[in-house]
mmCIF file of C-alpha atoms and ligand atoms in Angstrom:
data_model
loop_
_atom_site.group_PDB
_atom_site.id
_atom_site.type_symbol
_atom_site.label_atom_id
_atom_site.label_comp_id
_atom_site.label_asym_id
_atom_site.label_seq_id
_atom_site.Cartn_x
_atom_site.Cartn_y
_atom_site.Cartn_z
ATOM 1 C CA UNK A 1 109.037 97.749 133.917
ATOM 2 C CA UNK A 2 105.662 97.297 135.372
ATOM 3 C CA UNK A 3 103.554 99.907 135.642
ATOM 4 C CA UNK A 4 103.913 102.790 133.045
ATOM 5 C CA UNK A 5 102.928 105.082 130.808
ATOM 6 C CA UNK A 6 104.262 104.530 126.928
ATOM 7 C CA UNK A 7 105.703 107.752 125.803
ATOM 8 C CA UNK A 8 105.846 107.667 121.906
ATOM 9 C CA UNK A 9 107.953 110.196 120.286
ATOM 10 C CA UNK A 10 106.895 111.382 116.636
ATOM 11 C CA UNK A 11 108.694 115.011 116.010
ATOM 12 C CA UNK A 12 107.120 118.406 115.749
ATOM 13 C CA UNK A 13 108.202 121.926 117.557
ATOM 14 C CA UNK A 14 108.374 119.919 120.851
ATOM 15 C CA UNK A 15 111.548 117.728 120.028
ATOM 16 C CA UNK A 16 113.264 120.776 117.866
ATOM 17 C CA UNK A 17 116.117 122.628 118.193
ATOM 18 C CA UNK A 18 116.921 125.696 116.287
ATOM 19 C CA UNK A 19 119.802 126.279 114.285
ATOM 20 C CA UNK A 20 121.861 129.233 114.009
ATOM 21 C CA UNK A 21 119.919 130.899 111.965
ATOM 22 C CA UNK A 22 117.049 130.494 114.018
ATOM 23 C CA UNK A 23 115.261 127.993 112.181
ATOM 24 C CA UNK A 24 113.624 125.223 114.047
ATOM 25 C CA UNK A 25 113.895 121.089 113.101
ATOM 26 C CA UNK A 26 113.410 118.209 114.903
ATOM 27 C CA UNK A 27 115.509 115.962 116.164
ATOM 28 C CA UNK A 28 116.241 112.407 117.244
ATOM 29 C CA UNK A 29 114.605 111.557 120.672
ATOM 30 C CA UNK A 30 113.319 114.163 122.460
ATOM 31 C CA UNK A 31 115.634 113.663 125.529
ATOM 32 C CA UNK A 32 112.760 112.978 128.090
ATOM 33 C CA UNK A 33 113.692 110.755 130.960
ATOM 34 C CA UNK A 34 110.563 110.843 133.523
ATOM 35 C CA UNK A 35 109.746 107.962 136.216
ATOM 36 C CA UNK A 36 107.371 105.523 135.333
ATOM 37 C CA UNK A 37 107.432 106.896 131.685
ATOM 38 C CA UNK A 38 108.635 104.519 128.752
ATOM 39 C CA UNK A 39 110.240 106.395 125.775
ATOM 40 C CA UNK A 40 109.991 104.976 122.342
ATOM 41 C CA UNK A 41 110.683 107.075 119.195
ATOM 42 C CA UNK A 42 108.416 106.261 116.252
ATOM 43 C CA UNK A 43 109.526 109.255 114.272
ATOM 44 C CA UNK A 44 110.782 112.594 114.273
ATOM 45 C CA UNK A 45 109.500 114.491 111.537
ATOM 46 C CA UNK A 46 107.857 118.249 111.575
ATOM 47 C CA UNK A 47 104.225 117.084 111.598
ATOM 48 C CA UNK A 48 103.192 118.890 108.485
ATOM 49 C CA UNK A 49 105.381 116.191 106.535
ATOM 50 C CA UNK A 50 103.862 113.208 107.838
ATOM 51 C CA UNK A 51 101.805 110.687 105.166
ATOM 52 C CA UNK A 52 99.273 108.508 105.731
ATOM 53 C CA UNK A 53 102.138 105.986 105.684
ATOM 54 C CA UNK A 54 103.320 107.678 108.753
ATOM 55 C CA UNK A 55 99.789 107.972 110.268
ATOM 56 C CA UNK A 56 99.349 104.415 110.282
ATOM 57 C CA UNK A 57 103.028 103.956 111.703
ATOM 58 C CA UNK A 58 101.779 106.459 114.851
ATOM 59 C CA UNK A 59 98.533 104.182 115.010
ATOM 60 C CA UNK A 60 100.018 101.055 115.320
ATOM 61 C CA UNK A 61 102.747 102.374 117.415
ATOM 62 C CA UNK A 62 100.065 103.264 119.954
ATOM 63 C CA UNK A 63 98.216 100.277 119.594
ATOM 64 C CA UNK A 64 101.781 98.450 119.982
ATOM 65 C CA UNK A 65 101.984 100.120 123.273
ATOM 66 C CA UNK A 66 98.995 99.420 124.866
ATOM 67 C CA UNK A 67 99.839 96.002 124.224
ATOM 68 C CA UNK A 68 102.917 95.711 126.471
ATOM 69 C CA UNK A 69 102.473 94.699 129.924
ATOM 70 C CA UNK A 70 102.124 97.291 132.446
ATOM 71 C CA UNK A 71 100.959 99.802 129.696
ATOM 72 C CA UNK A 72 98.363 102.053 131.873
ATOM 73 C CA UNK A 73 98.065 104.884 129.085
ATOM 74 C CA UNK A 74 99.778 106.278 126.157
ATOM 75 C CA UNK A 75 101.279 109.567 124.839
ATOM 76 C CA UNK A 76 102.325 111.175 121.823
ATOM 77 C CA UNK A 77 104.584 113.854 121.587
ATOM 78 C CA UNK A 78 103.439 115.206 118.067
ATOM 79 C CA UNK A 79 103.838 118.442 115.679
ATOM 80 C CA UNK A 80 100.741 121.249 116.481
ATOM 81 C CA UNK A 81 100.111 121.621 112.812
ATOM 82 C CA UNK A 82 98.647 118.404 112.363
ATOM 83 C CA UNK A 83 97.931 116.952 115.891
ATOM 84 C CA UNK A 84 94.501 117.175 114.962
ATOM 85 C CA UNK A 85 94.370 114.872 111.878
ATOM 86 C CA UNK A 86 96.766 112.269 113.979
ATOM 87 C CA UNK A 87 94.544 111.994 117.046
ATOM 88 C CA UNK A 88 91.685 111.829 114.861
ATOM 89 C CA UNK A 89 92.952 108.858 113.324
ATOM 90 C CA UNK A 90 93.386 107.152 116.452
ATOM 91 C CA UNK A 91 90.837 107.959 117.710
ATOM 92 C CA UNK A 92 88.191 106.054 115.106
ATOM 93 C CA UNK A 93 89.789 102.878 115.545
ATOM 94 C CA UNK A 94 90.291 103.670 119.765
ATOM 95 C CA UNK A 95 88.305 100.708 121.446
ATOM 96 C CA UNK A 96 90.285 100.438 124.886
ATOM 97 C CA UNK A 97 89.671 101.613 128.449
ATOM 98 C CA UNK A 98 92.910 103.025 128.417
ATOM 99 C CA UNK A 99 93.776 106.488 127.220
ATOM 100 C CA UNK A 100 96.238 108.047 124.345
ATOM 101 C CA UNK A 101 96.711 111.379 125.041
ATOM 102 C CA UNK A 102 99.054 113.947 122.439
ATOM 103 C CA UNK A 103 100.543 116.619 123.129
ATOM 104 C CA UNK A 104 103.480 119.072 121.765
ATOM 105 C CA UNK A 105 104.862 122.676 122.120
ATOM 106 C CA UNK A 106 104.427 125.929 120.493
ATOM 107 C CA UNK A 107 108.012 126.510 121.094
ATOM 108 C CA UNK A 108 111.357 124.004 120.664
ATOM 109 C CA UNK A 109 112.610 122.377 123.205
ATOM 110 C CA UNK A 110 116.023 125.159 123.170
ATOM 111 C CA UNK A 111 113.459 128.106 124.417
ATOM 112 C CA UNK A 112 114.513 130.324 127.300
ATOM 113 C CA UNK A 113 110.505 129.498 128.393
ATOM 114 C CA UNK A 114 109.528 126.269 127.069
ATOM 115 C CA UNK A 115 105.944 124.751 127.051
ATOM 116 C CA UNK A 116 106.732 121.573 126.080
ATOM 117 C CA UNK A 117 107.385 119.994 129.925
ATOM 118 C CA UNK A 118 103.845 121.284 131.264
ATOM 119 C CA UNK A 119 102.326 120.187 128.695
ATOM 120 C CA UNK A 120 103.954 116.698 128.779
ATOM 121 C CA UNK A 121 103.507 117.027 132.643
ATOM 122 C CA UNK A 122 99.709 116.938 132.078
ATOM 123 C CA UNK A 123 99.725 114.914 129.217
ATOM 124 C CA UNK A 124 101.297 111.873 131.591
ATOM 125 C CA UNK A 125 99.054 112.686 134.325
ATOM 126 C CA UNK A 126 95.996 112.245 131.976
ATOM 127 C CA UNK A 127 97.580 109.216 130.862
ATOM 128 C CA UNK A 128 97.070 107.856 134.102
ATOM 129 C CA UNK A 129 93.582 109.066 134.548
ATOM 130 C CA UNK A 130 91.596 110.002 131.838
ATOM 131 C CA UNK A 131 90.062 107.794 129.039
ATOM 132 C CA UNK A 132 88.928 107.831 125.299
ATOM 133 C CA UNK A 133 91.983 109.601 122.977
ATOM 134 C CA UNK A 134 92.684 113.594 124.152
ATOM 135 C CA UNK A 135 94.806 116.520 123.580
ATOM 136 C CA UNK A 136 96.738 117.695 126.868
ATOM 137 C CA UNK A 137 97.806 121.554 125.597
ATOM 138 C CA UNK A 138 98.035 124.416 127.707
ATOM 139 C CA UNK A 139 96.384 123.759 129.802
ATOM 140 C CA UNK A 140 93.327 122.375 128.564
ATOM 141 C CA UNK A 141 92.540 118.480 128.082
ATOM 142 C CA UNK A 142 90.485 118.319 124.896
ATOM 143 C CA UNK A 143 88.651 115.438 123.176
ATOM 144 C CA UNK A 144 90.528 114.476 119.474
ATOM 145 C CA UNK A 145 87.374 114.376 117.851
ATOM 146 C CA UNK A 146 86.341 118.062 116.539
ATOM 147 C CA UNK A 147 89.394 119.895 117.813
ATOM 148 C CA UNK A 148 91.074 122.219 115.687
ATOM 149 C CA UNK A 149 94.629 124.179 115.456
ATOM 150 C CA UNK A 150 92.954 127.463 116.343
ATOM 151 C CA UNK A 151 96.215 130.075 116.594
ATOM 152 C CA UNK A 152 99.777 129.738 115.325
ATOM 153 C CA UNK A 153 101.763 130.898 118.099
ATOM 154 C CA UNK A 154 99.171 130.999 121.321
ATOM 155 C CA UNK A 155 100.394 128.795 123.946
ATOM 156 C CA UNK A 156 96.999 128.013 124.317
ATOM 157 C CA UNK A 157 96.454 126.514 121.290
ATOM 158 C CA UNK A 158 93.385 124.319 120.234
ATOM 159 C CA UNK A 159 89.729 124.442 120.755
ATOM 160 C CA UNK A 160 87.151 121.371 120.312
ATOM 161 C CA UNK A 161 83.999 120.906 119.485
ATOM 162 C CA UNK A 162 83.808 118.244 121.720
ATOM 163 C CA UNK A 163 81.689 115.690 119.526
ATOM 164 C CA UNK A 164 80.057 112.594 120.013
ATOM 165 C CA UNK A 165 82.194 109.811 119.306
ATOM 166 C CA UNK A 166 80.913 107.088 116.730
ATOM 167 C CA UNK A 167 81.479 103.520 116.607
ATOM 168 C CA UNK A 168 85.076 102.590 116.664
ATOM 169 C CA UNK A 169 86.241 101.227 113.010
ATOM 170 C CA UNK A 170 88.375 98.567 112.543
ATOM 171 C CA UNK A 171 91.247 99.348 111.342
ATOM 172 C CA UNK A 172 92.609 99.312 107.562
ATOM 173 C CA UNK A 173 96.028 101.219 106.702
ATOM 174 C CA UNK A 174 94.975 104.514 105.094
ATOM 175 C CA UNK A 175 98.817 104.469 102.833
ATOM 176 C CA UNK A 176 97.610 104.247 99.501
ATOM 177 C CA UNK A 177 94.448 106.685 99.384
ATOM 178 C CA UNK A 178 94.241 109.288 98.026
ATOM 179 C CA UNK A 179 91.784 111.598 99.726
ATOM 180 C CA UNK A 180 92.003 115.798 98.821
ATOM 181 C CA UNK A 181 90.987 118.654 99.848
ATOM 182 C CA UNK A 182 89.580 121.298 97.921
ATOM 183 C CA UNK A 183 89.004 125.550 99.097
ATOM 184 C CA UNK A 184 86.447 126.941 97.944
ATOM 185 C CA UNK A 185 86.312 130.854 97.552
ATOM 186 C CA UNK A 186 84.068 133.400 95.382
ATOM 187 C CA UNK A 187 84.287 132.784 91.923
ATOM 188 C CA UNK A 188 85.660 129.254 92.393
ATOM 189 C CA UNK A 189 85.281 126.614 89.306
ATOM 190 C CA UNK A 190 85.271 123.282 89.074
ATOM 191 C CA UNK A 191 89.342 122.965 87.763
ATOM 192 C CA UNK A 192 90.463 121.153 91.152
ATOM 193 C CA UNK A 193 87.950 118.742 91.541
ATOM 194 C CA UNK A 194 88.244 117.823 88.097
ATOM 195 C CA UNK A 195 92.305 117.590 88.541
ATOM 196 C CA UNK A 196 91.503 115.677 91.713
ATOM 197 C CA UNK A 197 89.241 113.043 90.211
ATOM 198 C CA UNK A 198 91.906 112.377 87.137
ATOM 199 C CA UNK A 199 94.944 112.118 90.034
ATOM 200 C CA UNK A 200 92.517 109.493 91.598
ATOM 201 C CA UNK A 201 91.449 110.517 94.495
ATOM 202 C CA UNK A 202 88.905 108.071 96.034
ATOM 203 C CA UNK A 203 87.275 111.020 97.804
ATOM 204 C CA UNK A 204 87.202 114.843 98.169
ATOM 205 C CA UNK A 205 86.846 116.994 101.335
ATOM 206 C CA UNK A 206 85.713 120.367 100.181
ATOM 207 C CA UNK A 207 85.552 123.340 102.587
ATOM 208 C CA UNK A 208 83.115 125.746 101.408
ATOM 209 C CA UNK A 209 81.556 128.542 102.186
ATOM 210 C CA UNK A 210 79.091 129.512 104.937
ATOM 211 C CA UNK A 211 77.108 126.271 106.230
ATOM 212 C CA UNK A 212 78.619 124.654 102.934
ATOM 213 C CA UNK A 213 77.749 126.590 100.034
ATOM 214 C CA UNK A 214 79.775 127.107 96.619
ATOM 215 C CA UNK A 215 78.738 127.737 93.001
ATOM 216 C CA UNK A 216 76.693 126.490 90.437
ATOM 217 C CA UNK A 217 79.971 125.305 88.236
ATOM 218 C CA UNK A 218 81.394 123.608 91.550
ATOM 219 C CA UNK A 219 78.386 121.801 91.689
ATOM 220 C CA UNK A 220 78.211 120.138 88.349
ATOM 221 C CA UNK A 221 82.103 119.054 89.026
ATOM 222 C CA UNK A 222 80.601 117.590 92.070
ATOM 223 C CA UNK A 223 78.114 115.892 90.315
ATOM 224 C CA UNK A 224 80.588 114.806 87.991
ATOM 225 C CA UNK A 225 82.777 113.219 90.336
ATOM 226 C CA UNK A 226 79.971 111.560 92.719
ATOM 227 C CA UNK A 227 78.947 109.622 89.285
ATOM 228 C CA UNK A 228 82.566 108.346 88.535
ATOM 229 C CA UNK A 229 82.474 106.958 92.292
ATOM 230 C CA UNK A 230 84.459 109.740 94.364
ATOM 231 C CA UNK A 231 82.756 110.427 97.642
ATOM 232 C CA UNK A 232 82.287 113.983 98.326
ATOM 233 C CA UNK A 233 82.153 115.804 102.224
ATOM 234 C CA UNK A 234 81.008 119.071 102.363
ATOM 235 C CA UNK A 235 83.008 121.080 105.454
ATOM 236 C CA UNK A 236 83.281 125.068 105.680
ATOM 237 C CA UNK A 237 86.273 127.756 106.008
ATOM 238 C CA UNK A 238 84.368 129.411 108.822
ATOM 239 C CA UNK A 239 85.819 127.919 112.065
ATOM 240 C CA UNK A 240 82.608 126.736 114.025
ATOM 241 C CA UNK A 241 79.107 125.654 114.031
ATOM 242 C CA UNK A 242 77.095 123.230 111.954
ATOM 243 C CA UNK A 243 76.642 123.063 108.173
ATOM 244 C CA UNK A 244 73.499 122.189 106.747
ATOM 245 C CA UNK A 245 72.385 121.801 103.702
ATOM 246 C CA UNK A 246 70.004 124.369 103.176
ATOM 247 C CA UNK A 247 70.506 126.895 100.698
ATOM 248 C CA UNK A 248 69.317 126.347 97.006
ATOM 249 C CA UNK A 249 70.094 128.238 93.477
ATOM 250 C CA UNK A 250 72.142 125.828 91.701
ATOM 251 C CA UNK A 251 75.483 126.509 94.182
ATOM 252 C CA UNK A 252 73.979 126.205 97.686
ATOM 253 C CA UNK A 253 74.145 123.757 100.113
ATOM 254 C CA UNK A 254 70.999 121.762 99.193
ATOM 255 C CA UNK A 255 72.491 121.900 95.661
ATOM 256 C CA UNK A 256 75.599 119.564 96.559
ATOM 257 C CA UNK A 257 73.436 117.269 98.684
ATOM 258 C CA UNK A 258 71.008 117.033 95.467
ATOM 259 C CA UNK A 259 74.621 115.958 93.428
ATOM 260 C CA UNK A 260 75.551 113.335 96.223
ATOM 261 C CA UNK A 261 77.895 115.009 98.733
ATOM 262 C CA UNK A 262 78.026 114.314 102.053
ATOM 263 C CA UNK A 263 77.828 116.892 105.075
ATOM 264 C CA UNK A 264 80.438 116.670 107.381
ATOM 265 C CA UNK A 265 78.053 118.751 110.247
ATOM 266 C CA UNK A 266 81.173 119.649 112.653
ATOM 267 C CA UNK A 267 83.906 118.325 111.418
ATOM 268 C CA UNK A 268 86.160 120.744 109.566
ATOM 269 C CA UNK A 269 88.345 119.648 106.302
ATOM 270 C CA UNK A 270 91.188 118.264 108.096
ATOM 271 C CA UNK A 271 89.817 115.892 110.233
ATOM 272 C CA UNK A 272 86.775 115.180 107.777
ATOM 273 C CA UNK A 273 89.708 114.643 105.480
ATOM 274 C CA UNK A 274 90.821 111.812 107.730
ATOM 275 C CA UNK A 275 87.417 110.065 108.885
ATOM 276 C CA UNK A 276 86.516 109.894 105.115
ATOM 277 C CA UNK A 277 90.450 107.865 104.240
ATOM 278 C CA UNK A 278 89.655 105.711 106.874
ATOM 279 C CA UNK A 279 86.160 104.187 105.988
ATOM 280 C CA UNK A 280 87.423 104.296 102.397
ATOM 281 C CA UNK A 281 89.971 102.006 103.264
ATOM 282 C CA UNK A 282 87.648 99.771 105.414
ATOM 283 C CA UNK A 283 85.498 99.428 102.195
ATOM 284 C CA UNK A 284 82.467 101.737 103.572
ATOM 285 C CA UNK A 285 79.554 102.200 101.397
ATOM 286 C CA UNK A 286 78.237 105.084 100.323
ATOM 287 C CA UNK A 287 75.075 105.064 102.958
ATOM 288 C CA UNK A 288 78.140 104.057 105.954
ATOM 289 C CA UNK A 289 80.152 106.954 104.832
ATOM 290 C CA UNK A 290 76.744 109.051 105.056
ATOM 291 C CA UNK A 291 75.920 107.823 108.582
ATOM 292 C CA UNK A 292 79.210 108.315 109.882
ATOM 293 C CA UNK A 293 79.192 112.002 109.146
ATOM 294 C CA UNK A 294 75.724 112.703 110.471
HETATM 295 N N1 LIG B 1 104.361 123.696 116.964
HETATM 296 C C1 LIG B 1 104.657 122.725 116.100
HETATM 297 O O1 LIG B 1 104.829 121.596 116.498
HETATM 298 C C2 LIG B 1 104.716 123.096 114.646
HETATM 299 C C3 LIG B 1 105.562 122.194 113.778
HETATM 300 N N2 LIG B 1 105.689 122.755 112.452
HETATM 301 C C4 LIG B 1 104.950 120.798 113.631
HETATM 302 O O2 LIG B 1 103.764 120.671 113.470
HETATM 303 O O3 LIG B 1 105.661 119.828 113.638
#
């Protein structure tokens, strides 16, 4: 074929059926057949399954496609739950002229009212258009970088922050890492961080409170875990806007920058989750992984 768009099929609501008892799973190939579109199935797996083994299998599948002759733009059909992690990690290594653009469905592919094919309908067109690595979903075209899962069931699905992009990395498989995340509420202690350190995590995403604050006891586990060589990122549960290190007291903000963690500014725990794996595996430093978050 000469000209085409590389469709890459991965699983998620958009290639499932449902059962007769109503409950949904995904199955092999998504059935598309669309001119000037080239299927390939990577996967097909519910998207809140997938690994970083599987993440780097989507990345180089993309990668793979933008090799082949013709290739004028990619996309992946992906799960919602965790299109924002995926495209994330495609996008920091993205360093092409040519767009990857994901996109899924809120409902299976079996739906008396389906939003899978618009969505794939403007997913190819921005294939064949756009540039850097998006998310086509009803009907908005959104950067990867900053977007978020913002309703379960909407049709209208994600928001973005729309952030500058950094440098692209070069990339190092993520399978191996072990990066977690940790909620913080009130009256949270220090127990998970601890239990993440001993599993041997290489790094913790925590998503605190506010603009990033916690606890006085969370902080000294932070402290504790900076000095055995975990990286810390500080994110938030609240849904947008900055953090900032600027509360003091023993649990604030300023208090976990004073024990070595990191601010992610917009990026929330999922994708911070993600950005941190990746310059772990590409060896980062601690001052690299501090300039790529700010
Ligand atoms: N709408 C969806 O695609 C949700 C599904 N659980 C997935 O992420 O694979």
């Amino acid at each position: 074929m000469s000209e085409h768009v590389a469709l890459l099929t991965t699983g998620g609501t958009i290639a499932s059926s449902r059962d007769e008892h109503g409950v949904s799973r995904p199955v092999a190939g998504a059935g598309i057949e669309l001119d000037g579109v080239r299927v390939r199935e990577v996967m097909s797996k519910d998207s809140s399954a997938l690994d970083f083994t599987d993440l780097d299998t989507i990345r180089t599948a993309t990668a793979d496609a933008l090799a082949e002759h013709g290739c004028v733009g990619v996309v992946v059909l992906h799960g919602t739950d965790t299109m924002e992690e995926s495209a994330l990690y495609v996008d920091l290594f993205h360093d092409d002229e040519r767009p990857v653009v994901f996109t899924g469905a809120q409902r299976t592919s079996d739906h008396p009212d389906p939003d899978g094919p618009s969505n794939i309908a403007a997913a190819v067109a921005a294939a064949q258009s756009e540039r850097g690595v998006l998310i086509a979903f009803g009907g908005r075209l959104l950067p990867a970088r900053g977007v978020i899962k913002k309703h379960t069931t909407e049709l209208d699905a994600f928001r973005s922050a729309a952030l500058p992009r950094p440098k692209p990395l070069q990339w190092k498989p993520v399978a191996g890492i072990r990066v977690d995340i940790v909620a913080l509420y009130p009256g949270a202690d220090g127990v998970q961080i601890d239990a993440s350190r001993e599993a041997g995590a290489s790094g913790i995403v925590l998503e605190a409170l506010g603009s990033g604050n916690t606890n006085a006891g969370v902080v000294h586990a932070v402290k504790e875990a900076v000095a055995a060589g975990v990286h810390v990122v500080v994110t938030t549960r609240v849904p947008f806007g900055e953090t900032s290190p600027t509360y003091g007291g023993g649990g604030g903000g300023h208090d976990l920058l004073d024990a070595g963690a990191v601010f992610s500014r917009e990026l929330r725990a999922g994708q911070a989750r993600i950005q941190l794996a990746a310059l772990i595996a590409s060896g980062t430093t601690d001052v690299a992984v501090h300039n790529s978050f700010s």
